[in-house]
Amino acid sequence: MNNTELETLIKTIPKAELHLHIEGTLEPELMFAIAKRNNISLKYNSIQELKLAYNFHNLQSFLDIYYEGANVLLHERDFYDLTWAYLEKMHNENVLHVEIFFDPQAHTKRGVAFDTVVNGIYKALEDGKRKLGISGYLIMCFLRHLSSESATETLKLSMPFKDKIIGVGLDSSEINNPPSKFKEVFKKAMSYGYLTVAHAGEEGPPEYIWEALNSLNVLRIDHGVRCLEDKTLIDELIKRRIPLTVCPLSNIKLKVFSRLEEHNLKELLSRGLLVTINSDDPAYFGGYINENFLACQKALQLTKEDIYNLAINSFLGSFLSKKEKTHFINKINDVVKISSKH
Ligand code: HPA
Ligand code: ZN
């Protein structure tokens, strides 16, 4: 396949997105529009000025701006509009299933009610299913820079919405906030029927991935790129078939790797790990899912087989049922069959 054909394959192949923070899809234009209707004054005078601030040197420097941006979100309609804009984009990128993170504590600590957040996002997901045919799950993340008590409090707040939330995750500042800090609250969440994931091994060491596996019993690792530093860990991830939700453009923006050409995605794949490509916070990192695929294809010479495997992995690594996974994988095979005829 030549480069144009690979580009077409990336754009048309059915995909799932498994690592996406809905607050990280807040495009500057929408941020300004919502700020205006909510009578909130932003620190920046223009979209251009705001975009100049998107120059991160690590995870924390990004998070400071990300939480500031999320401050414009006050009403159910704001969360709906945010989620709907993302789903429309995904529809255009042939993304058929999404598992969306949200950060309730980033909103409840500002006095925005838990139900405002969930209802706004969830209504957009329902419309996404009905109008666009996209299926979607919601994963509630605990902010790891806050206390485990605050996480437990948030877990309690989620109880009336248990049927709208499929699982819990762990995000925010990784260094010095190891997964073990949240052992008890994850145990409780599992006993309530929530599935579990955690960010680990983005900036933090392989030991944090071990902790996410052994203390939190997670079903997926978000990022996990530092696992290659520990051979025993790689074997364990393979043995347990733990998916890694890798976010290539995010890793470059947050200086986890200095250039995309140096990203270890291809090596993770070649070791036999269940790797997926995701966008993390696309409004801040310069690209949604197809842009992540396209940039990786160019920088790392992804082949047709790599793209096919990554698309299959995105469904295999999801929380869909076995039957649904088979349905989506059949759809992938239809597209690949057609494209190989040309
Ligand atoms: N890492 C940790 N926390 C986050 C991220 C991320 O990439 N995006 C939003 N919250
Ligand atoms: Zn993330």
Tab-separated table of C-alpha atoms and ligand atoms in Angstrom:
chain	number	residue	atom	x	y	z
A	1	MET	CA	0.000	0.000	0.000
A	2	ASN	CA	1.302	3.477	-0.807
A	3	ASN	CA	0.969	6.403	1.601
A	4	THR	CA	-2.282	7.699	0.134
A	5	GLU	CA	-3.856	4.256	0.430
A	6	LEU	CA	-2.674	3.941	4.027
A	7	GLU	CA	-4.187	7.351	4.800
A	8	THR	CA	-7.504	6.263	3.320
A	9	LEU	CA	-7.392	3.042	5.307
A	10	ILE	CA	-6.784	4.957	8.555
A	11	LYS	CA	-9.689	7.293	7.870
A	12	THR	CA	-12.164	4.599	6.841
A	13	ILE	CA	-11.365	1.680	9.128
A	14	PRO	CA	-13.847	1.316	12.029
A	15	LYS	CA	-12.219	2.223	15.341
A	16	ALA	CA	-12.952	2.594	19.040
A	17	GLU	CA	-11.483	5.248	21.327
A	18	LEU	CA	-10.680	4.084	24.862
A	19	HIS	CA	-8.655	6.938	26.349
A	20	LEU	CA	-10.344	10.299	26.022
A	21	HIS	CA	-10.938	12.922	28.700
A	22	ILE	CA	-14.114	14.749	27.716
A	23	GLU	CA	-12.836	17.957	29.356
A	24	GLY	CA	-9.813	17.634	27.078
A	25	THR	CA	-12.007	18.008	23.983
A	26	LEU	CA	-12.896	21.604	24.878
A	27	GLU	CA	-11.781	23.480	21.762
A	28	PRO	CA	-10.784	27.146	22.288
A	29	GLU	CA	-13.740	28.351	20.198
A	30	LEU	CA	-16.241	26.456	22.367
A	31	MET	CA	-14.400	27.538	25.539
A	32	PHE	CA	-14.870	31.197	24.562
A	33	ALA	CA	-18.497	30.666	23.517
A	34	ILE	CA	-19.424	28.912	26.789
A	35	ALA	CA	-17.492	31.467	28.864
A	36	LYS	CA	-19.467	34.240	27.157
A	37	ARG	CA	-22.899	32.730	27.747
A	38	ASN	CA	-21.970	31.932	31.369
A	39	ASN	CA	-20.565	35.422	32.012
A	40	ILE	CA	-17.149	34.095	32.916
A	41	SER	CA	-14.096	36.154	32.073
A	42	LEU	CA	-11.116	34.206	30.802
A	43	LYS	CA	-7.479	35.095	31.474
A	44	TYR	CA	-6.911	35.291	27.724
A	45	ASN	CA	-8.178	38.019	25.409
A	46	SER	CA	-8.363	35.922	22.273
A	47	ILE	CA	-8.247	32.396	20.946
A	48	GLN	CA	-4.762	33.093	19.577
A	49	GLU	CA	-3.566	34.216	23.008
A	50	LEU	CA	-5.057	31.101	24.634
A	51	LYS	CA	-3.417	28.813	22.084
A	52	LEU	CA	-0.027	30.396	22.853
A	53	ALA	CA	-0.401	29.032	26.394
A	54	TYR	CA	-0.645	25.475	24.993
A	55	ASN	CA	3.074	25.014	25.257
A	56	PHE	CA	3.615	22.310	27.833
A	57	HIS	CA	6.830	20.977	29.328
A	58	ASN	CA	5.345	18.121	31.364
A	59	LEU	CA	2.044	16.682	32.606
A	60	GLN	CA	1.590	19.215	35.426
A	61	SER	CA	2.024	22.274	33.185
A	62	PHE	CA	-0.757	20.872	30.992
A	63	LEU	CA	-3.063	19.982	33.893
A	64	ASP	CA	-2.920	23.562	35.236
A	65	ILE	CA	-4.345	24.872	31.952
A	66	TYR	CA	-6.744	21.939	31.486
A	67	TYR	CA	-8.454	22.529	34.870
A	68	GLU	CA	-8.580	26.260	34.177
A	69	GLY	CA	-10.334	25.612	30.850
A	70	ALA	CA	-12.848	23.269	32.522
A	71	ASN	CA	-13.911	26.135	34.821
A	72	VAL	CA	-16.212	27.512	32.108
A	73	LEU	CA	-18.407	24.383	32.330
A	74	LEU	CA	-21.304	25.135	34.672
A	75	HIS	CA	-24.593	23.860	33.289
A	76	GLU	CA	-25.923	20.602	31.906
A	77	ARG	CA	-26.063	22.199	28.461
A	78	ASP	CA	-22.311	22.969	28.627
A	79	PHE	CA	-21.471	19.305	29.260
A	80	TYR	CA	-23.917	18.261	26.571
A	81	ASP	CA	-22.466	20.623	23.948
A	82	LEU	CA	-18.922	19.545	24.805
A	83	THR	CA	-19.736	15.855	24.430
A	84	TRP	CA	-21.883	16.298	21.338
A	85	ALA	CA	-19.120	18.217	19.527
A	86	TYR	CA	-16.725	15.334	20.250
A	87	LEU	CA	-19.199	12.687	19.057
A	88	GLU	CA	-19.844	14.518	15.798
A	89	LYS	CA	-16.112	14.594	15.138
A	90	MET	CA	-15.847	10.886	15.911
A	91	HIS	CA	-18.674	10.143	13.514
A	92	ASN	CA	-16.653	11.818	10.759
A	93	GLU	CA	-13.593	9.753	11.693
A	94	ASN	CA	-15.364	6.376	11.579
A	95	VAL	CA	-15.105	5.890	15.324
A	96	LEU	CA	-17.970	3.553	16.226
A	97	HIS	CA	-17.471	3.173	19.967
A	98	VAL	CA	-16.072	5.489	22.653
A	99	GLU	CA	-15.232	5.028	26.323
A	100	ILE	CA	-15.125	8.522	27.759
A	101	PHE	CA	-13.403	9.693	30.945
A	102	PHE	CA	-14.744	12.538	33.002
A	103	ASP	CA	-13.300	14.206	36.106
A	104	PRO	CA	-16.223	14.815	38.516
A	105	GLN	CA	-14.004	16.362	41.201
A	106	ALA	CA	-12.845	19.079	38.793
A	107	HIS	CA	-16.474	20.229	38.793
A	108	THR	CA	-17.898	19.348	42.208
A	109	LYS	CA	-15.068	21.273	43.888
A	110	ARG	CA	-16.353	24.381	42.027
A	111	GLY	CA	-19.900	23.819	43.230
A	112	VAL	CA	-21.189	22.151	40.055
A	113	ALA	CA	-23.442	19.237	41.006
A	114	PHE	CA	-22.455	15.674	40.099
A	115	ASP	CA	-25.810	15.132	38.351
A	116	THR	CA	-25.334	18.241	36.153
A	117	VAL	CA	-22.094	16.749	34.836
A	118	VAL	CA	-23.309	13.174	34.316
A	119	ASN	CA	-26.684	14.116	32.873
A	120	GLY	CA	-25.167	16.524	30.338
A	121	ILE	CA	-22.593	14.012	29.115
A	122	TYR	CA	-24.993	11.082	29.206
A	123	LYS	CA	-27.732	12.815	27.221
A	124	ALA	CA	-25.220	13.533	24.458
A	125	LEU	CA	-24.152	9.874	24.524
A	126	GLU	CA	-27.784	8.825	24.128
A	127	ASP	CA	-28.190	11.189	21.167
A	128	GLY	CA	-24.884	9.913	19.773
A	129	LYS	CA	-26.286	6.404	19.788
A	130	ARG	CA	-29.619	7.444	18.297
A	131	LYS	CA	-28.527	9.990	15.695
A	132	LEU	CA	-24.981	8.926	14.841
A	133	GLY	CA	-24.952	5.214	15.694
A	134	ILE	CA	-21.973	5.614	18.055
A	135	SER	CA	-22.019	3.534	21.209
A	136	GLY	CA	-20.510	5.100	24.305
A	137	TYR	CA	-19.570	4.264	27.874
A	138	LEU	CA	-18.674	6.608	30.697
A	139	ILE	CA	-15.721	6.139	33.055
A	140	MET	CA	-15.449	8.340	36.137
A	141	CYS	CA	-11.857	9.235	37.063
A	142	PHE	CA	-10.582	10.062	40.519
A	143	LEU	CA	-8.052	12.892	40.644
A	144	ARG	CA	-4.973	11.311	42.195
A	145	HIS	CA	-3.528	14.598	43.485
A	146	LEU	CA	-6.539	14.768	45.819
A	147	SER	CA	-7.005	12.537	48.876
A	148	SER	CA	-8.382	9.000	48.881
A	149	GLU	CA	-11.166	10.353	51.135
A	150	SER	CA	-12.209	12.749	48.387
A	151	ALA	CA	-12.250	9.821	45.936
A	152	THR	CA	-14.436	7.817	48.330
A	153	GLU	CA	-16.788	10.789	48.657
A	154	THR	CA	-17.017	10.996	44.855
A	155	LEU	CA	-17.710	7.271	44.621
A	156	LYS	CA	-20.646	7.791	47.012
A	157	LEU	CA	-21.973	10.672	44.899
A	158	SER	CA	-21.956	8.401	41.844
A	159	MET	CA	-24.208	5.752	43.364
A	160	PRO	CA	-27.518	7.108	41.982
A	161	PHE	CA	-25.897	7.117	38.506
A	162	LYS	CA	-24.420	3.614	38.636
A	163	ASP	CA	-26.362	2.490	35.566
A	164	LYS	CA	-24.898	5.379	33.541
A	165	ILE	CA	-21.243	4.812	34.502
A	166	ILE	CA	-19.406	1.642	33.516
A	167	GLY	CA	-16.229	2.069	35.489
A	168	VAL	CA	-13.742	4.100	37.478
A	169	GLY	CA	-10.291	5.340	36.525
A	170	LEU	CA	-7.415	7.318	37.985
A	171	ASP	CA	-5.873	10.410	36.394
A	172	SER	CA	-4.138	13.760	37.070
A	173	SER	CA	-0.607	14.233	38.512
A	174	GLU	CA	1.058	10.827	38.517
A	175	ILE	CA	4.431	11.395	40.191
A	176	ASN	CA	4.221	11.012	44.007
A	177	ASN	CA	0.594	9.822	43.750
A	178	PRO	CA	1.013	6.040	43.342
A	179	PRO	CA	-1.988	3.821	42.604
A	180	SER	CA	-1.707	2.133	46.035
A	181	LYS	CA	-3.035	5.389	47.570
A	182	PHE	CA	-6.436	4.405	46.102
A	183	LYS	CA	-6.470	0.677	46.947
A	184	GLU	CA	-9.486	0.862	49.265
A	185	VAL	CA	-11.674	3.047	47.064
A	186	PHE	CA	-11.002	0.852	44.016
A	187	LYS	CA	-11.898	-2.220	46.053
A	188	LYS	CA	-15.146	-0.569	47.061
A	189	ALA	CA	-15.867	0.529	43.468
A	190	MET	CA	-15.366	-3.054	42.249
A	191	SER	CA	-17.711	-4.365	44.914
A	192	TYR	CA	-20.367	-2.007	43.484
A	193	GLY	CA	-19.853	-3.512	40.029
A	194	TYR	CA	-17.667	-0.825	38.451
A	195	LEU	CA	-14.962	-1.925	36.015
A	196	THR	CA	-11.532	-0.433	36.655
A	197	VAL	CA	-8.710	1.266	34.759
A	198	ALA	CA	-5.868	3.562	35.817
A	199	HIS	CA	-3.330	5.908	34.272
A	200	ALA	CA	0.092	4.452	35.041
A	201	GLY	CA	3.545	4.573	33.499
A	202	GLU	CA	2.952	7.825	31.606
A	203	GLU	CA	5.489	9.829	33.626
A	204	GLY	CA	5.595	7.442	36.582
A	205	PRO	CA	7.874	4.382	36.860
A	206	PRO	CA	7.041	0.736	36.009
A	207	GLU	CA	6.400	0.153	39.744
A	208	TYR	CA	3.236	2.249	39.387
A	209	ILE	CA	2.019	-0.100	36.633
A	210	TRP	CA	2.668	-3.058	38.953
A	211	GLU	CA	0.662	-1.300	41.670
A	212	ALA	CA	-2.221	-0.579	39.293
A	213	LEU	CA	-2.273	-4.295	38.402
A	214	ASN	CA	-1.777	-5.753	41.862
A	215	SER	CA	-3.257	-3.182	44.287
A	216	LEU	CA	-6.080	-1.862	42.108
A	217	ASN	CA	-6.699	-4.952	39.956
A	218	VAL	CA	-7.279	-2.824	36.864
A	219	LEU	CA	-8.490	-4.313	33.587
A	220	ARG	CA	-6.620	-1.740	31.460
A	221	ILE	CA	-3.600	0.507	31.826
A	222	ASP	CA	-3.892	4.036	30.450
A	223	HIS	CA	-0.608	5.036	28.759
A	224	GLY	CA	1.719	2.401	30.275
A	225	VAL	CA	4.513	3.298	27.842
A	226	ARG	CA	7.192	2.962	30.534
A	227	CYS	CA	6.476	-0.787	30.874
A	228	LEU	CA	9.304	-1.465	28.424
A	229	GLU	CA	11.780	-0.697	31.230
A	230	ASP	CA	10.772	-3.917	33.023
A	231	LYS	CA	10.900	-7.264	31.199
A	232	THR	CA	8.946	-9.133	33.905
A	233	LEU	CA	6.220	-6.496	33.714
A	234	ILE	CA	5.941	-6.870	29.922
A	235	ASP	CA	5.499	-10.630	30.374
A	236	GLU	CA	2.834	-10.046	33.019
A	237	LEU	CA	0.888	-7.579	30.837
A	238	ILE	CA	0.970	-10.067	27.973
A	239	LYS	CA	-0.001	-12.999	30.201
A	240	ARG	CA	-2.990	-11.116	31.622
A	241	ARG	CA	-3.899	-9.632	28.194
A	242	ILE	CA	-3.998	-6.134	29.706
A	243	PRO	CA	-4.665	-3.469	27.044
A	244	LEU	CA	-2.480	-0.346	26.997
A	245	THR	CA	-4.298	2.791	25.851
A	246	VAL	CA	-1.409	4.682	24.287
A	247	CYS	CA	-1.727	8.380	23.335
A	248	PRO	CA	1.092	9.258	20.930
A	249	LEU	CA	0.493	12.992	20.282
A	250	SER	CA	-0.152	13.534	24.006
A	251	ASN	CA	3.189	11.899	24.802
A	252	ILE	CA	4.979	14.311	22.471
A	253	LYS	CA	3.197	17.443	23.777
A	254	LEU	CA	3.933	16.443	27.391
A	255	LYS	CA	7.550	15.518	26.559
A	256	VAL	CA	7.290	11.850	27.478
A	257	PHE	CA	9.164	11.316	24.182
A	258	SER	CA	11.003	14.127	22.443
A	259	ARG	CA	9.910	13.203	18.900
A	260	LEU	CA	7.233	10.921	17.486
A	261	GLU	CA	9.969	9.077	15.595
A	262	GLU	CA	11.290	8.030	19.015
A	263	HIS	CA	7.955	6.802	20.342
A	264	ASN	CA	7.942	3.158	21.466
A	265	LEU	CA	4.474	2.315	20.022
A	266	LYS	CA	5.884	0.045	17.345
A	267	GLU	CA	8.067	-1.784	19.843
A	268	LEU	CA	5.120	-2.260	22.221
A	269	LEU	CA	3.206	-3.807	19.318
A	270	SER	CA	6.065	-6.032	18.246
A	271	ARG	CA	6.442	-7.385	21.805
A	272	GLY	CA	2.870	-8.683	21.515
A	273	LEU	CA	1.209	-6.216	23.885
A	274	LEU	CA	-2.437	-5.283	23.297
A	275	VAL	CA	-1.784	-1.681	22.244
A	276	THR	CA	-4.395	0.876	21.170
A	277	ILE	CA	-4.046	4.417	19.774
A	278	ASN	CA	-6.014	7.216	21.455
A	279	SER	CA	-6.107	10.998	21.631
A	280	ASP	CA	-6.242	11.734	25.424
A	281	ASP	CA	-6.988	15.501	25.309
A	282	PRO	CA	-7.256	16.290	21.598
A	283	ALA	CA	-8.181	19.979	21.923
A	284	TYR	CA	-4.880	20.550	23.733
A	285	PHE	CA	-2.587	18.055	22.017
A	286	GLY	CA	-3.185	18.853	18.367
A	287	GLY	CA	-5.195	15.938	17.064
A	288	TYR	CA	-8.120	13.571	17.389
A	289	ILE	CA	-7.848	9.846	16.813
A	290	ASN	CA	-7.254	9.814	13.059
A	291	GLU	CA	-4.574	12.492	13.389
A	292	ASN	CA	-2.848	10.289	15.983
A	293	PHE	CA	-2.962	7.335	13.576
A	294	LEU	CA	-1.806	9.435	10.611
A	295	ALA	CA	1.106	11.024	12.491
A	296	CYS	CA	2.237	7.606	13.795
A	297	GLN	CA	1.954	6.058	10.358
A	298	LYS	CA	4.308	8.699	8.968
A	299	ALA	CA	6.770	8.834	11.861
A	300	LEU	CA	6.939	5.104	12.566
A	301	GLN	CA	6.124	3.669	9.131
A	302	LEU	CA	3.051	1.797	10.358
A	303	THR	CA	2.054	-0.859	7.830
A	304	LYS	CA	-1.382	-1.960	6.709
A	305	GLU	CA	-1.106	-4.869	9.186
A	306	ASP	CA	-0.214	-2.478	12.036
A	307	ILE	CA	-3.240	-0.287	11.292
A	308	TYR	CA	-5.480	-3.344	11.050
A	309	ASN	CA	-4.164	-4.741	14.358
A	310	LEU	CA	-4.537	-1.381	16.126
A	311	ALA	CA	-8.153	-1.093	14.960
A	312	ILE	CA	-8.908	-4.670	16.074
A	313	ASN	CA	-7.182	-4.009	19.423
A	314	SER	CA	-9.332	-0.922	20.005
A	315	PHE	CA	-12.408	-3.184	20.133
A	316	LEU	CA	-10.695	-6.128	21.857
A	317	GLY	CA	-9.505	-3.782	24.614
A	318	SER	CA	-12.934	-2.200	25.081
A	319	PHE	CA	-15.603	-3.031	27.646
A	320	LEU	CA	-18.013	-4.189	24.945
A	321	SER	CA	-19.469	-7.690	25.175
A	322	LYS	CA	-17.890	-10.566	23.254
A	323	LYS	CA	-20.760	-10.465	20.785
A	324	GLU	CA	-20.399	-6.718	20.182
A	325	LYS	CA	-16.643	-7.090	19.719
A	326	THR	CA	-17.211	-9.743	17.054
A	327	HIS	CA	-19.757	-7.489	15.332
A	328	PHE	CA	-17.291	-4.577	15.106
A	329	ILE	CA	-14.352	-6.779	14.096
A	330	ASN	CA	-16.481	-8.155	11.238
A	331	LYS	CA	-17.049	-4.549	10.140
A	332	ILE	CA	-13.277	-3.968	10.126
A	333	ASN	CA	-12.759	-7.082	8.043
A	334	ASP	CA	-15.342	-5.868	5.498
A	335	VAL	CA	-13.494	-2.555	5.046
A	336	VAL	CA	-10.090	-4.224	4.812
A	337	LYS	CA	-11.390	-6.750	2.271
A	338	ILE	CA	-12.733	-3.942	0.082
A	339	SER	CA	-9.569	-1.857	0.328
A	340	SER	CA	-7.315	-4.792	-0.605
A	341	LYS	CA	-9.273	-5.269	-3.843
A	342	HIS	CA	-8.054	-1.897	-5.110
B	1	HPA	N1	-2.660	12.209	32.280
B	1	HPA	C1	-3.138	12.316	33.519
B	1	HPA	N2	-4.243	12.994	33.797
B	1	HPA	C2	-4.916	13.569	32.815
B	1	HPA	C3	-4.466	13.493	31.520
B	1	HPA	C4	-3.278	12.767	31.229
B	1	HPA	O1	-2.802	12.645	30.088
B	1	HPA	N3	-5.365	14.182	30.768
B	1	HPA	C5	-6.317	14.642	31.595
B	1	HPA	N4	-6.044	14.279	32.835
B	2	ZN	ZN	-5.296	10.475	29.979
